[in-house]
Coordinates of C-alpha atoms in Angstrom, one line a residue:
M144 CA 0.0 0.0 0.0
N145 CA 2.9 2.3 0.8
T146 CA 4.5 1.5 -2.7
L147 CA 1.3 2.5 -4.6
K148 CA 0.9 5.7 -2.3
R149 CA 4.4 6.8 -3.2
A150 CA 3.9 6.1 -7.0
A151 CA 0.7 8.1 -7.2
I152 CA 2.6 11.0 -5.3
G153 CA 5.4 10.8 -7.9
L154 CA 3.0 10.8 -10.9
F155 CA 1.1 13.9 -9.5
C156 CA 4.5 15.7 -8.9
L157 CA 5.5 14.9 -12.5
L158 CA 2.3 16.1 -13.9
L159 CA 2.3 19.3 -12.0
L160 CA 6.1 20.0 -13.2
V161 CA 4.9 19.4 -17.0
G162 CA 1.9 21.9 -16.4
S163 CA 3.9 24.4 -14.9
I164 CA 6.5 24.4 -17.8
I165 CA 3.6 24.7 -20.6
L166 CA 1.9 27.7 -18.5
A167 CA 5.4 29.6 -18.4
V168 CA 6.1 29.1 -22.0
W169 CA 2.6 30.3 -22.9
I170 CA 3.0 33.5 -20.8
V171 CA 6.5 34.3 -22.3
R172 CA 5.6 32.9 -26.0
P173 CA 7.3 34.8 -28.9
Q174 CA 5.5 37.7 -30.3
W175 CA 5.3 36.1 -33.6
L176 CA 3.0 33.3 -32.1
Q177 CA 0.5 36.0 -30.9
L178 CA 0.0 37.8 -34.2
K179 CA -2.8 37.7 -36.6
P180 CA -2.1 36.8 -40.0
D181 CA -2.0 40.3 -41.5
E182 CA 0.0 41.9 -38.5
K183 CA 3.4 42.8 -38.4
V184 CA 6.0 43.1 -35.8
E185 CA 7.0 46.9 -35.2
A186 CA 10.8 46.7 -34.4
D187 CA 12.1 48.5 -31.1
H188 CA 14.7 50.2 -33.0
E189 CA 15.9 50.3 -36.7
P190 CA 18.5 47.8 -37.5
E191 CA 22.2 48.8 -38.5
P192 CA 22.1 48.7 -42.3
I193 CA 24.5 46.3 -43.6
K194 CA 27.3 48.0 -45.3
P195 CA 28.4 46.8 -48.7
V196 CA 31.8 45.5 -49.0
E197 CA 33.9 48.1 -50.8
P198 CA 35.8 46.5 -53.9
S199 CA 39.6 46.9 -53.4
E200 CA 41.2 49.7 -55.8
P201 CA 42.0 48.1 -59.0
V202 CA 45.7 47.6 -59.5
I203 CA 46.9 49.5 -62.3
V204 CA 50.3 48.3 -63.6
K205 CA 51.4 50.5 -66.3
S206 CA 53.8 49.2 -68.6
R207 CA 57.2 50.4 -69.1
A208 CA 56.6 52.0 -72.4
E209 CA 53.4 53.7 -70.8
E210 CA 55.4 55.1 -68.1
L211 CA 57.8 56.5 -70.5
L212 CA 55.2 58.1 -72.5
S213 CA 53.7 59.9 -69.5
E214 CA 57.0 61.6 -69.0
M215 CA 57.5 62.9 -72.5
S216 CA 56.6 66.3 -73.9
L217 CA 54.7 66.7 -77.2
E218 CA 58.0 67.7 -78.8
D219 CA 59.7 64.7 -77.5
K220 CA 56.8 62.5 -78.9
I221 CA 57.0 64.2 -82.3
G222 CA 60.6 63.4 -82.4
Q223 CA 60.2 59.5 -81.7
I224 CA 58.1 59.3 -84.9
F225 CA 61.1 60.1 -87.3
F226 CA 64.0 57.9 -88.4
I227 CA 66.3 60.2 -89.7
R228 CA 69.4 60.2 -92.1
C229 CA 72.3 60.4 -89.7
P230 CA 73.3 64.0 -89.8
L231 CA 76.7 65.5 -90.6
D232 CA 78.8 66.4 -87.9
E233 CA 78.3 70.2 -88.4
E234 CA 74.7 69.7 -88.3
L235 CA 74.8 67.2 -85.4
E236 CA 74.1 69.6 -82.3
S237 CA 71.0 71.3 -84.1
V238 CA 69.3 68.1 -85.4
M239 CA 69.8 66.0 -82.3
E240 CA 68.2 68.8 -80.2
L241 CA 64.7 67.7 -81.8
Q242 CA 65.2 64.3 -80.3
P243 CA 64.6 61.8 -83.2
G244 CA 63.5 58.4 -82.6
G245 CA 66.3 56.8 -84.7
V246 CA 69.1 57.6 -87.0
I247 CA 70.0 55.6 -90.1
L248 CA 73.7 55.3 -91.4
F249 CA 74.5 55.4 -95.0
G250 CA 77.7 55.1 -96.9
R251 CA 78.9 58.7 -96.1
D252 CA 78.9 57.6 -92.3
L253 CA 80.7 54.6 -92.8
N254 CA 83.1 54.7 -95.6
G255 CA 86.8 55.2 -94.8
K256 CA 85.8 55.0 -90.9
T257 CA 87.5 52.5 -88.5
S258 CA 85.5 50.4 -86.4
Q259 CA 86.2 52.5 -83.4
E260 CA 85.1 55.7 -85.2
V261 CA 81.9 54.1 -86.0
I262 CA 81.4 52.9 -82.3
D263 CA 82.3 56.2 -81.1
K264 CA 79.9 58.3 -83.5
N265 CA 77.1 55.9 -82.5
A266 CA 77.9 56.4 -78.8
L267 CA 77.9 60.1 -79.3
L268 CA 74.3 60.1 -81.0
Q269 CA 73.2 57.9 -78.1
S270 CA 74.7 60.4 -75.7
M271 CA 72.7 63.1 -77.0
S272 CA 69.4 61.3 -76.8
K273 CA 67.0 61.5 -74.0
L274 CA 65.7 58.1 -75.0
P275 CA 67.9 55.3 -76.6
L276 CA 68.1 55.7 -80.5
L277 CA 67.2 53.1 -83.1
I278 CA 70.5 53.2 -85.1
G279 CA 69.7 51.5 -88.4
V280 CA 71.4 50.8 -91.5
D281 CA 70.7 48.8 -94.9
E282 CA 72.7 45.7 -94.9
E283 CA 70.8 43.5 -97.2
G284 CA 73.7 41.6 -98.8
G285 CA 74.9 42.0 -102.2
I286 CA 74.3 45.2 -104.1
V287 CA 73.1 46.8 -100.8
N288 CA 75.6 46.7 -98.2
R289 CA 76.5 49.9 -96.3
V290 CA 78.8 48.3 -93.6
S291 CA 80.7 45.5 -95.2
W292 CA 81.7 47.4 -98.4
N293 CA 84.2 48.9 -96.0
P294 CA 86.9 46.2 -95.2
A295 CA 87.8 48.1 -92.2
L296 CA 84.7 47.2 -90.6
V297 CA 83.9 43.8 -92.1
P298 CA 86.6 41.8 -93.7
T299 CA 84.4 40.7 -96.9
P300 CA 81.0 42.0 -98.2
F301 CA 77.9 40.1 -97.1
P302 CA 76.8 38.0 -99.9
S303 CA 73.3 38.6 -101.6
P304 CA 70.4 36.3 -100.5
Q305 CA 70.3 34.5 -103.7
A306 CA 74.0 33.7 -103.3
L307 CA 73.5 32.6 -99.8
Y308 CA 70.6 30.4 -100.7
N309 CA 72.3 28.8 -103.7
E310 CA 75.5 27.9 -101.6
G311 CA 73.7 26.4 -98.7
G312 CA 70.0 26.9 -98.6
L313 CA 68.2 28.2 -95.6
A314 CA 71.0 27.1 -93.1
E315 CA 73.5 29.2 -94.9
V316 CA 71.0 32.1 -94.9
S317 CA 70.4 31.8 -91.1
Q318 CA 74.1 31.5 -90.3
D319 CA 74.8 34.8 -92.4
A320 CA 72.0 36.6 -90.6
K321 CA 73.5 35.7 -87.3
T322 CA 77.0 36.9 -88.5
K323 CA 75.9 40.1 -90.0
S324 CA 74.2 40.8 -86.8
S325 CA 77.0 40.3 -84.6
Y326 CA 79.2 42.7 -86.7
L327 CA 76.5 45.5 -86.7
L328 CA 75.6 45.0 -82.8
A329 CA 79.5 45.6 -82.2
L330 CA 79.3 48.7 -83.9
G331 CA 76.3 50.1 -81.9
I332 CA 73.9 49.3 -84.7
N333 CA 70.6 47.7 -83.4
V334 CA 68.2 47.7 -86.6
N335 CA 69.3 46.3 -89.9
L336 CA 66.5 47.2 -92.5
A337 CA 66.2 43.5 -93.9
P338 CA 65.2 41.0 -95.0
V339 CA 63.5 42.1 -98.4
A340 CA 60.3 40.2 -98.6
D341 CA 59.5 41.0 -102.2
V342 CA 58.8 38.0 -104.6
T343 CA 60.2 38.1 -108.1
D344 CA 62.0 35.4 -110.3
N345 CA 62.5 37.8 -113.3
P346 CA 66.2 39.1 -113.6
E347 CA 65.1 42.1 -115.6
D348 CA 63.2 43.4 -112.5
Y349 CA 64.7 46.4 -110.8
M350 CA 64.1 44.5 -107.2
Y351 CA 65.3 41.2 -108.3
P352 CA 69.1 41.2 -107.4
R353 CA 67.9 42.1 -103.8
T354 CA 65.5 39.3 -103.4
V355 CA 66.1 35.7 -102.9
G356 CA 64.6 35.0 -106.2
L357 CA 61.8 32.5 -105.2
D358 CA 58.3 32.3 -105.3
G359 CA 55.9 33.2 -102.5
E360 CA 56.3 30.1 -100.6
G361 CA 60.1 30.1 -101.0
T362 CA 60.6 33.9 -100.1
A363 CA 58.3 33.2 -97.1
A364 CA 60.8 30.4 -95.9
Y365 CA 63.7 32.7 -96.6
V366 CA 62.1 35.5 -94.7
A367 CA 61.3 33.3 -91.7
A368 CA 65.0 32.1 -91.3
V369 CA 66.3 35.7 -91.4
V370 CA 63.6 37.0 -88.8
D371 CA 64.2 34.0 -86.6
A372 CA 68.0 34.6 -86.6
M373 CA 67.8 38.4 -86.0
N374 CA 65.5 37.8 -83.0
E375 CA 67.8 35.3 -81.7
M376 CA 70.7 38.0 -81.8
Q377 CA 68.2 40.7 -80.5
I378 CA 68.7 43.1 -83.3
G379 CA 65.7 44.6 -85.1
S380 CA 64.5 43.5 -88.4
C381 CA 62.4 45.1 -90.9
L382 CA 60.3 43.4 -93.9
K383 CA 60.3 45.3 -97.0
H384 CA 58.8 46.5 -99.3
F385 CA 54.8 46.1 -98.4
P386 CA 52.5 45.3 -100.2
G387 CA 55.2 43.8 -102.7
Y388 CA 57.5 45.3 -105.1
G389 CA 57.0 43.1 -108.0
S390 CA 58.4 44.4 -111.3
N391 CA 58.1 48.2 -110.6
I392 CA 60.6 50.7 -111.5
D393 CA 62.8 52.3 -108.9
T394 CA 60.9 54.8 -106.8
H395 CA 64.0 56.4 -105.8
E396 CA 63.8 58.0 -109.4
D397 CA 60.4 58.3 -110.3
I398 CA 56.6 57.5 -109.5
A399 CA 55.8 53.7 -110.0
V400 CA 52.5 52.3 -110.8
D401 CA 51.4 48.7 -110.2
E402 CA 48.4 47.5 -111.9
R403 CA 48.4 43.9 -111.0
A404 CA 45.3 42.2 -109.7
K405 CA 44.4 41.7 -106.0
E406 CA 44.7 37.8 -106.3
V407 CA 48.3 38.4 -107.2
F408 CA 49.0 39.9 -103.9
Y409 CA 47.0 37.6 -102.0
N410 CA 48.2 34.6 -103.5
Q411 CA 51.9 35.6 -103.8
D412 CA 53.3 38.9 -102.5
F413 CA 51.6 38.8 -99.0
I414 CA 52.8 35.4 -98.2
P415 CA 56.4 36.3 -97.1
F416 CA 55.0 39.2 -95.1
K417 CA 52.5 37.1 -93.4
T418 CA 55.1 34.6 -92.6
G419 CA 57.6 37.3 -91.2
I420 CA 54.5 38.4 -89.1
D421 CA 53.9 35.2 -87.6
H422 CA 57.7 35.0 -86.7
Q423 CA 57.4 38.0 -85.0
A424 CA 59.0 40.5 -87.4
P425 CA 58.8 43.8 -85.2
A426 CA 58.7 46.1 -88.3
I427 CA 57.5 46.5 -91.7
L428 CA 58.4 49.1 -94.3
V429 CA 56.0 50.2 -96.8
A430 CA 56.8 51.1 -100.4
H431 CA 55.9 54.2 -102.4
N432 CA 54.5 52.3 -105.4
I433 CA 51.0 53.2 -106.3
V434 CA 49.2 49.7 -106.4
T435 CA 46.0 50.6 -108.3
C436 CA 43.9 47.6 -107.2
F437 CA 43.9 49.0 -103.6
D438 CA 44.3 52.8 -104.1
E439 CA 45.3 55.7 -106.4
L440 CA 47.8 56.9 -103.7
P441 CA 51.4 55.5 -103.2
A442 CA 51.2 52.9 -100.5
S443 CA 53.3 54.8 -98.2
L444 CA 50.6 57.2 -98.2
S445 CA 47.4 55.1 -98.4
P446 CA 45.3 54.5 -95.3
T447 CA 43.7 51.7 -97.3
I448 CA 47.1 49.9 -97.6
H449 CA 48.0 50.5 -94.1
E450 CA 44.5 49.2 -92.8
L451 CA 45.0 46.1 -94.7
L452 CA 48.2 45.4 -93.1
R453 CA 46.8 45.9 -89.6
N454 CA 43.3 44.2 -90.0
E455 CA 44.0 41.4 -92.5
L456 CA 47.4 40.6 -91.9
N457 CA 47.1 41.3 -88.2
F458 CA 50.3 43.3 -87.8
Q459 CA 50.8 45.0 -84.4
G460 CA 54.3 46.1 -84.7
V461 CA 55.9 49.3 -86.1
I462 CA 55.0 50.4 -89.5
M463 CA 57.4 52.7 -91.3
S464 CA 57.6 54.5 -94.5
D465 CA 60.1 54.1 -97.3
D466 CA 62.1 57.3 -97.5
L467 CA 60.1 60.4 -97.9
S468 CA 62.7 62.3 -99.7
M469 CA 62.6 59.7 -102.5
Q470 CA 61.6 61.1 -106.1
A471 CA 58.3 59.1 -106.1
I472 CA 56.8 60.8 -102.9
R473 CA 58.4 64.3 -104.0
K474 CA 57.0 64.1 -107.5
F475 CA 53.5 62.9 -106.2
T476 CA 53.3 65.6 -103.6
D477 CA 54.6 68.2 -105.9
E478 CA 57.4 68.9 -103.4
Q479 CA 55.0 69.4 -100.5
E480 CA 56.1 68.2 -97.0
P481 CA 54.7 64.8 -96.9
S482 CA 55.3 63.8 -93.3
V483 CA 51.8 64.7 -91.9
E484 CA 50.1 62.8 -94.8
A485 CA 52.2 59.7 -94.3
F486 CA 51.6 59.8 -90.3
L487 CA 47.8 60.0 -90.9
A488 CA 47.8 57.1 -93.6
G489 CA 49.2 55.0 -90.6
N490 CA 52.9 55.0 -90.4
D491 CA 54.5 55.0 -86.9
L492 CA 57.9 55.8 -88.1
L493 CA 58.8 58.0 -91.0
I494 CA 62.1 57.9 -92.7
I495 CA 63.2 61.3 -94.0
T496 CA 66.1 63.3 -94.5
D497 CA 64.7 66.8 -93.8
F498 CA 64.0 66.2 -90.1
K499 CA 63.7 69.7 -89.2
A500 CA 61.0 70.3 -91.8
G501 CA 59.0 67.2 -91.0
A502 CA 59.1 67.8 -87.2
A503 CA 57.8 71.3 -87.8
A504 CA 55.1 70.3 -89.9
M505 CA 54.0 67.6 -87.4
K506 CA 54.0 70.2 -84.8
Q507 CA 51.6 72.5 -86.5
A508 CA 49.3 69.6 -87.3
V509 CA 49.0 68.7 -83.8
D510 CA 48.6 72.4 -82.9
E511 CA 45.8 72.7 -85.5
G512 CA 44.0 69.4 -84.4
K513 CA 44.8 67.7 -87.5
V514 CA 46.8 64.9 -85.6
S515 CA 45.3 64.2 -82.5
E516 CA 47.8 63.5 -79.5
E517 CA 46.1 60.1 -78.9
R518 CA 47.1 59.2 -82.4
L519 CA 50.4 60.4 -81.8
N520 CA 50.8 58.5 -78.4
E521 CA 49.6 55.1 -80.2
S522 CA 52.8 55.3 -82.6
V523 CA 54.9 56.4 -79.8
L524 CA 54.2 53.4 -77.6
R525 CA 54.8 51.0 -80.5
I526 CA 58.3 52.5 -81.1
L527 CA 59.0 52.5 -77.3
N528 CA 57.9 49.0 -77.0
W529 CA 60.2 48.0 -80.1
K530 CA 63.0 49.7 -78.2
L531 CA 62.2 47.9 -75.0
S532 CA 62.3 44.5 -76.8
L533 CA 65.7 45.2 -78.0
N534 CA 66.9 46.1 -74.6
L535 CA 67.7 49.6 -75.3
M536 CA 66.2 51.0 -72.2
D537 CA 68.0 50.8 -68.8

């Protein structure tokens, strides 16, 4: 009996405890349990707004070329787009104060000179320039040699492309390009305006002795061998003469008109240039020939030709004009200063003899709004990037 009594008392206490808990929960139940369906809880205070996470500032990494450009004056930028004939000693100071982008050496700068004299002259030119100069030369081999015609500089003249190819094929071509480059670099020359990428197999053509004398594919293989060798030696190369010289007359002397069909260019003349581009040729020189299937202007003054080179052949390097002092341009422009027209056509670098006149014309064109500084910056950046790729900058 005592056992049953204790069990009953325990059960009663348990029920009393459970009931107390339920009553307490009901009294302090959450507000949301008491709401009617359409009622809302009014907060005692406005919650702190959640602050959005601020994105970190973008890290803007300027290229070395952009840094250099940002430090240049307008006059410095204008100077950079000119690749000038090396001035005579008596003109040196007045010409170099205009700060050209590069200097090209001709026979008069090399004939009868010792290696040390050439080295010293190139070092002097560099010392007079705020930015390192492109120092160039035409050392194609064969009939166009500037350096190796002087035995004090190179013991034997460099052979023509055809002689090299006939002697030892592309292996001989490649070795010659490396040997040539080593001589030029030792003299302080950092650009060789070669190889000739023109296609012709006709000995009667003006350009024939300067070419490898093969068809489009054969010339392309020659161009690839030379560009690869020059890139390996870290000397600047330059494919010439876009869009392809064909059988045209010498534009040093007169206006040349090329009436070939577009198909000839696409199926033949463009092939070596496209191959050179694919092999990282840094520069292409545009000829003065009037190619009627593309334009009635000389190629060097033709926006159409330059757009083709940029957009269809996808060349992103430095485009330079052939020498704007040649008769083909002087006659076409009726002796008017051609620098602005050549620049607006799409050239980045202008080869010129009368640098002072060209620089003055370009400055006036910028001041008058004919040439925008943005357009000028595009070309200067390409030139600076080329110089950087040649390790000319500190």
